[in-house]
């Protein structure tokens, strides 16, 4: 058997003229966007022994992402679920990547930047020339077409949707989404990577918002309409769904946790992509986003987080 490199993957020959394409093991991951998802993905990779290069718009934002990882790992040590030596090793695996050139040796780059198609398209166009030819590219998008994002790259066959849930270290599920051109070795390599992180894969087709958000976000949007129409207060709606439907978090609390800008983007993608008025984003959600009240990350959304305990804003 003679292993050889074919593009992004290993081509194995069995000596009888037959070949099989094996997917490449992921040893080094690049991450674009060091916000709540990007730093969560970086953390779980580092804990699994995988090297990470972390990028964002500025060195300050990268450092904020690294600080969040540091804080989360320290909490694990305090709880006794990690020892100090492992914490240090995990942290050392996360390195800043202020420029795409820093991704030259990565086996995969996962984009986890703001949920905006123009932003993501620009990232992929600028990123690809810096990558090795066999590198895979993934997006953590909550809703945008993987086929469309892949089309701006030089490697749609090595492009895939890897949709982690928030908060990444705690949530078990990862949705995998093939674009129209995604090849099997890409899918297999992504699946092996998720297995290595100890998470569970569910496969979704490339339709707006995939599975989880196709179901979850219209429910959140409906909760915001319920608030907008005065059916109940923030507290009444969240209490109703926590105690009446046994949800661990109320829908408005969850919206703040996800980020209201992300919620609005997902609803816009559903509304445009499926052309059905039932996905119309609630005007109150639009107003909160326009005010810059994006939820926990800006310390104000349906709740105000600036005091000791969250206070409803309506
Ligand atoms: P966030 O606002 O916390 O972080 C986004 C980060 O991207 C910010 O730090 C921002 O500076 C950075 N960024 C923006 N443009 C960039 C660029 N051109 N280059 C590099 N970095 C850039 O948002 P988030 O919640 O982490 O979401 C990131 C992605 O993950 C989105 O696509 C979102 O839909 C998806 N996602 C979010 C959730 C959630 O619950 N929040 C869950 C699953 C997936």
XYZ file of C-alpha atoms and ligand atoms in Angstrom:
358
model
C 0.000 0.000 0.000
C 1.455 3.369 -0.912
C -0.093 6.378 0.732
C -0.017 9.573 -1.335
C -1.468 13.047 -0.915
C -4.290 13.926 -3.281
C -5.508 17.445 -2.693
C -6.831 17.595 0.876
C -6.875 13.880 1.482
C -4.747 10.769 1.523
C -5.093 8.447 -1.459
C -4.319 4.844 -0.527
C -3.388 2.353 -3.277
C -3.853 -1.353 -2.593
C -1.341 -2.587 -5.211
C -4.102 -3.904 -7.525
C -4.877 -0.594 -9.150
C -7.668 0.132 -6.662
C -7.572 3.327 -4.638
C -9.495 4.652 -1.698
C -9.574 8.265 -0.590
C -9.057 8.610 3.140
C -9.928 11.771 4.969
C -7.172 13.692 6.656
C -6.902 13.839 10.434
C -7.496 17.293 11.863
C -4.571 18.314 14.070
C -4.676 22.081 13.849
C -7.793 24.247 13.659
C -8.144 27.896 12.680
C -11.127 29.821 14.011
C -12.407 33.123 12.636
C -14.441 35.090 15.176
C -13.487 34.976 18.858
C -16.997 35.801 20.174
C -19.095 33.468 22.291
C -19.166 30.690 19.672
C -15.599 31.079 18.376
C -14.031 31.020 21.819
C -16.250 28.082 22.835
C -15.148 26.074 19.785
C -11.513 26.986 20.520
C -11.913 25.808 24.107
C -13.355 22.378 23.275
C -10.681 21.827 20.613
C -7.890 22.752 23.046
C -9.371 20.451 25.708
C -9.360 17.635 23.151
C -5.632 18.170 22.487
C -6.036 19.984 19.158
C -3.997 23.132 18.400
C -6.045 26.258 17.721
C -5.308 29.546 15.944
C -7.866 32.230 16.879
C -8.673 35.230 14.678
C -10.959 38.267 15.053
C -11.129 41.843 13.769
C -8.601 43.158 16.291
C -5.971 41.905 18.747
C -8.205 43.171 21.579
C -11.086 40.965 20.477
C -8.784 37.953 20.152
C -7.485 38.632 23.655
C -11.069 38.940 24.963
C -11.772 35.503 23.442
C -8.663 34.016 25.055
C -9.640 35.617 28.398
C -13.096 34.001 28.161
C -11.469 30.581 27.597
C -9.113 31.201 30.504
C -12.069 32.060 32.760
C -14.064 28.990 31.703
C -11.125 26.639 32.227
C -10.451 28.156 35.668
C -14.081 27.445 36.615
C -13.549 23.800 35.616
C -10.475 23.650 37.878
C -12.434 25.238 40.757
C -15.191 22.654 40.304
C -12.602 19.875 40.376
C -13.392 18.653 36.834
C -9.951 19.640 35.467
C -6.508 19.791 37.040
C -4.209 22.809 36.852
C -1.667 21.110 34.554
C -4.388 20.275 31.987
C -5.716 23.822 32.176
C -2.272 25.186 31.386
C -1.753 22.720 28.540
C -5.156 23.555 27.020
C -4.466 27.297 27.207
C -1.074 26.894 25.544
C -2.781 25.220 22.587
C -4.730 28.417 21.778
C -2.643 30.933 19.837
C -3.682 34.313 18.423
C -3.937 34.598 14.624
C -4.217 38.288 13.751
C -3.753 37.545 10.041
C -5.086 34.822 7.718
C -1.449 33.988 6.894
C -1.333 32.444 10.387
C -3.729 29.755 9.134
C -1.213 28.376 6.586
C -0.645 25.146 8.501
C -4.257 24.567 9.646
C -6.102 21.409 8.527
C -9.448 23.164 8.840
C -10.607 26.743 9.363
C -13.980 27.224 11.034
C -15.657 30.564 10.494
C -17.682 31.740 13.528
C -17.997 35.455 12.745
C -21.141 37.602 12.901
C -24.255 36.084 11.275
C -24.199 38.235 8.145
C -23.801 36.754 4.677
C -21.762 39.654 3.269
C -19.312 39.452 6.199
C -18.914 35.704 5.749
C -18.515 35.873 1.946
C -15.766 38.451 2.309
C -13.997 36.322 4.919
C -14.015 33.198 2.707
C -12.832 35.077 -0.376
C -9.904 36.598 1.493
C -9.100 33.479 3.522
C -8.647 30.818 0.824
C -5.392 32.061 -0.769
C -3.663 31.668 2.632
C -4.656 28.026 3.129
C -2.767 24.887 2.207
C -4.413 23.165 -0.772
C -5.786 20.274 1.296
C -7.300 22.383 4.089
C -11.005 22.134 4.773
C -13.192 25.178 5.382
C -16.297 25.212 7.576
C -18.914 27.682 8.689
C -20.661 27.704 12.058
C -23.536 29.707 10.538
C -26.909 29.297 12.242
C -28.933 29.673 9.072
C -27.127 30.729 5.876
C -26.901 28.380 2.869
C -23.732 26.273 2.976
C -23.883 25.835 -0.809
C -23.936 29.615 -1.308
C -21.065 30.231 1.134
C -19.039 27.404 -0.434
C -19.479 28.921 -3.888
C -17.230 31.886 -3.057
C -14.345 29.596 -2.065
C -11.811 27.823 -4.278
C -12.759 24.480 -2.630
C -16.529 23.897 -2.410
C -15.849 20.132 -2.252
C -13.949 20.684 1.007
C -16.480 23.089 2.494
C -19.029 22.004 5.123
C -21.405 23.430 7.721
C -20.366 22.551 11.276
C -23.011 24.083 13.512
C -22.106 24.002 17.195
C -24.664 24.926 19.855
C -24.312 27.601 22.519
C -22.592 27.306 25.011
C -20.227 25.050 23.063
C -18.497 23.391 26.045
C -21.847 22.350 27.552
C -24.007 21.460 24.557
C -23.779 17.939 23.215
C -25.109 18.424 19.682
C -23.371 19.487 16.477
C -25.310 19.732 13.199
C -23.360 18.771 10.077
C -24.588 20.240 6.800
C -23.272 19.271 3.382
C -23.357 21.811 0.584
C -24.229 20.552 -2.890
C -20.521 20.036 -3.710
C -19.291 18.686 -0.338
C -17.402 15.438 -0.925
C -17.646 12.346 1.299
C -14.069 12.553 2.686
C -14.838 16.100 3.872
C -17.961 14.881 5.629
C -16.106 11.910 7.163
C -13.228 14.105 8.384
C -15.700 16.557 9.943
C -17.569 13.706 11.618
C -14.343 12.213 13.018
C -13.403 15.679 14.319
C -16.759 16.062 16.135
C -16.402 12.521 17.557
C -12.995 13.491 18.887
C -14.543 16.481 20.652
C -16.887 14.007 22.369
C -19.994 15.507 20.767
C -22.933 13.975 18.911
C -23.575 14.650 15.226
C -26.953 15.126 13.638
C -27.106 15.578 9.872
C -29.257 18.325 8.356
C -29.924 19.152 4.721
C -28.891 22.553 3.422
C -32.176 24.456 3.873
C -32.579 27.768 5.731
C -31.633 27.471 9.444
C -31.184 23.658 9.150
C -33.011 21.693 11.911
C -32.476 23.208 15.361
C -32.986 26.845 14.426
C -35.776 26.118 11.920
C -37.769 24.902 14.921
C -36.345 27.009 17.771
C -36.223 30.508 16.272
C -39.862 30.714 15.120
C -40.810 29.794 18.705
C -38.611 32.587 20.077
C -40.014 35.015 17.476
C -43.545 34.027 18.545
C -42.626 34.704 22.189
C -41.485 38.202 21.119
C -44.824 38.722 19.266
C -46.590 37.620 22.471
C -44.695 40.363 24.303
C -45.244 42.912 21.466
C -49.010 42.307 21.462
C -49.200 42.683 25.241
C -50.378 39.141 25.905
C -47.837 38.913 28.732
C -44.826 40.639 30.276
C -41.233 39.340 29.858
C -41.541 37.660 33.234
C -44.976 36.159 32.493
C -43.857 34.715 29.138
C -40.636 33.195 30.467
C -42.322 31.815 33.596
C -45.102 30.348 31.429
C -42.685 28.451 29.201
C -40.338 27.374 32.009
C -43.026 26.009 34.270
C -45.736 25.284 31.704
C -43.656 23.611 28.998
C -40.767 22.542 31.235
C -38.173 24.478 29.202
C -34.959 25.025 31.196
C -34.908 28.700 30.109
C -37.728 31.012 29.044
C -37.723 31.939 25.309
C -36.854 35.600 25.958
C -34.029 34.659 28.309
C -32.834 32.243 25.615
C -33.068 34.974 22.943
C -30.814 37.204 25.086
C -28.423 34.304 25.497
C -28.237 33.593 21.747
C -27.902 37.313 20.904
C -30.797 39.309 19.440
C -28.782 40.225 16.321
C -28.275 36.524 15.613
C -31.984 35.820 16.266
C -32.996 38.556 13.823
C -30.558 37.346 11.143
C -31.886 33.796 11.403
C -35.500 34.998 11.078
C -34.535 37.106 8.045
C -32.884 34.090 6.406
C -35.992 31.953 7.109
C -38.318 34.705 5.839
C -36.363 35.294 2.634
C -35.334 31.699 2.035
C -38.752 30.100 2.534
C -40.853 33.101 1.373
C -43.533 32.421 3.980
C -45.022 35.250 6.086
C -45.091 33.001 9.139
C -41.352 33.706 9.495
C -41.778 37.529 9.547
C -39.382 38.886 12.216
C -41.297 40.613 15.024
C -40.931 44.441 14.775
C -40.050 44.515 18.478
C -37.045 42.251 17.808
C -35.971 44.655 15.052
C -36.312 47.595 17.465
C -34.143 45.967 20.146
C -31.431 45.214 17.581
C -31.586 48.773 16.215
C -31.146 50.067 19.784
C -28.021 47.915 20.151
C -29.767 45.942 22.915
C -28.452 42.582 21.744
C -28.902 40.585 24.955
C -26.276 39.334 27.370
C -23.317 40.264 25.202
C -24.217 43.981 25.366
C -25.644 43.597 28.903
C -29.142 44.616 27.810
C -31.885 42.901 25.853
C -35.213 41.587 27.101
C -33.452 41.708 30.458
C -31.055 44.313 31.837
C -27.898 42.566 33.087
C -26.098 45.624 34.416
C -27.280 45.234 38.006
C -26.842 42.408 40.471
C -29.636 40.364 39.005
C -31.268 40.446 35.537
C -34.294 42.784 35.446
C -36.961 42.544 32.703
C -36.905 45.554 30.357
C -40.708 45.249 29.745
P -20.618 37.127 18.610
O -21.225 38.448 18.289
O -20.456 36.729 20.051
O -19.170 36.982 17.930
C -18.934 37.268 16.593
C -17.468 37.665 16.487
O -17.133 37.740 15.094
C -17.161 39.025 17.117
O -16.102 38.891 18.051
C -16.756 39.873 15.909
O -15.762 40.829 16.214
C -16.224 38.807 14.957
N -16.151 39.218 13.560
C -17.054 39.938 12.841
N -16.579 40.124 11.580
C -15.378 39.490 11.512
C -14.390 39.347 10.503
N -14.559 39.870 9.288
N -13.273 38.651 10.782
C -13.070 38.122 12.006
N -13.970 38.225 13.010
C -15.103 38.916 12.769
O -21.505 36.047 17.814
P -21.624 34.471 18.091
O -22.839 34.235 18.924
O -20.315 33.944 18.519
O -21.986 33.947 16.618
C -20.980 33.653 15.670
C -21.540 32.709 14.618
O -22.000 31.511 15.257
C -22.738 33.249 13.829
O -22.689 32.777 12.525
C -23.917 32.653 14.585
O -25.071 32.538 13.791
C -23.357 31.291 14.929
N -24.014 30.617 16.049
C -24.448 31.339 17.137
C -25.088 30.691 18.183
C -25.580 31.467 19.379
O -26.388 30.936 20.169
N -25.148 32.682 19.592
C -25.256 29.306 18.154
C -24.764 28.575 17.045
C -24.154 29.261 15.994
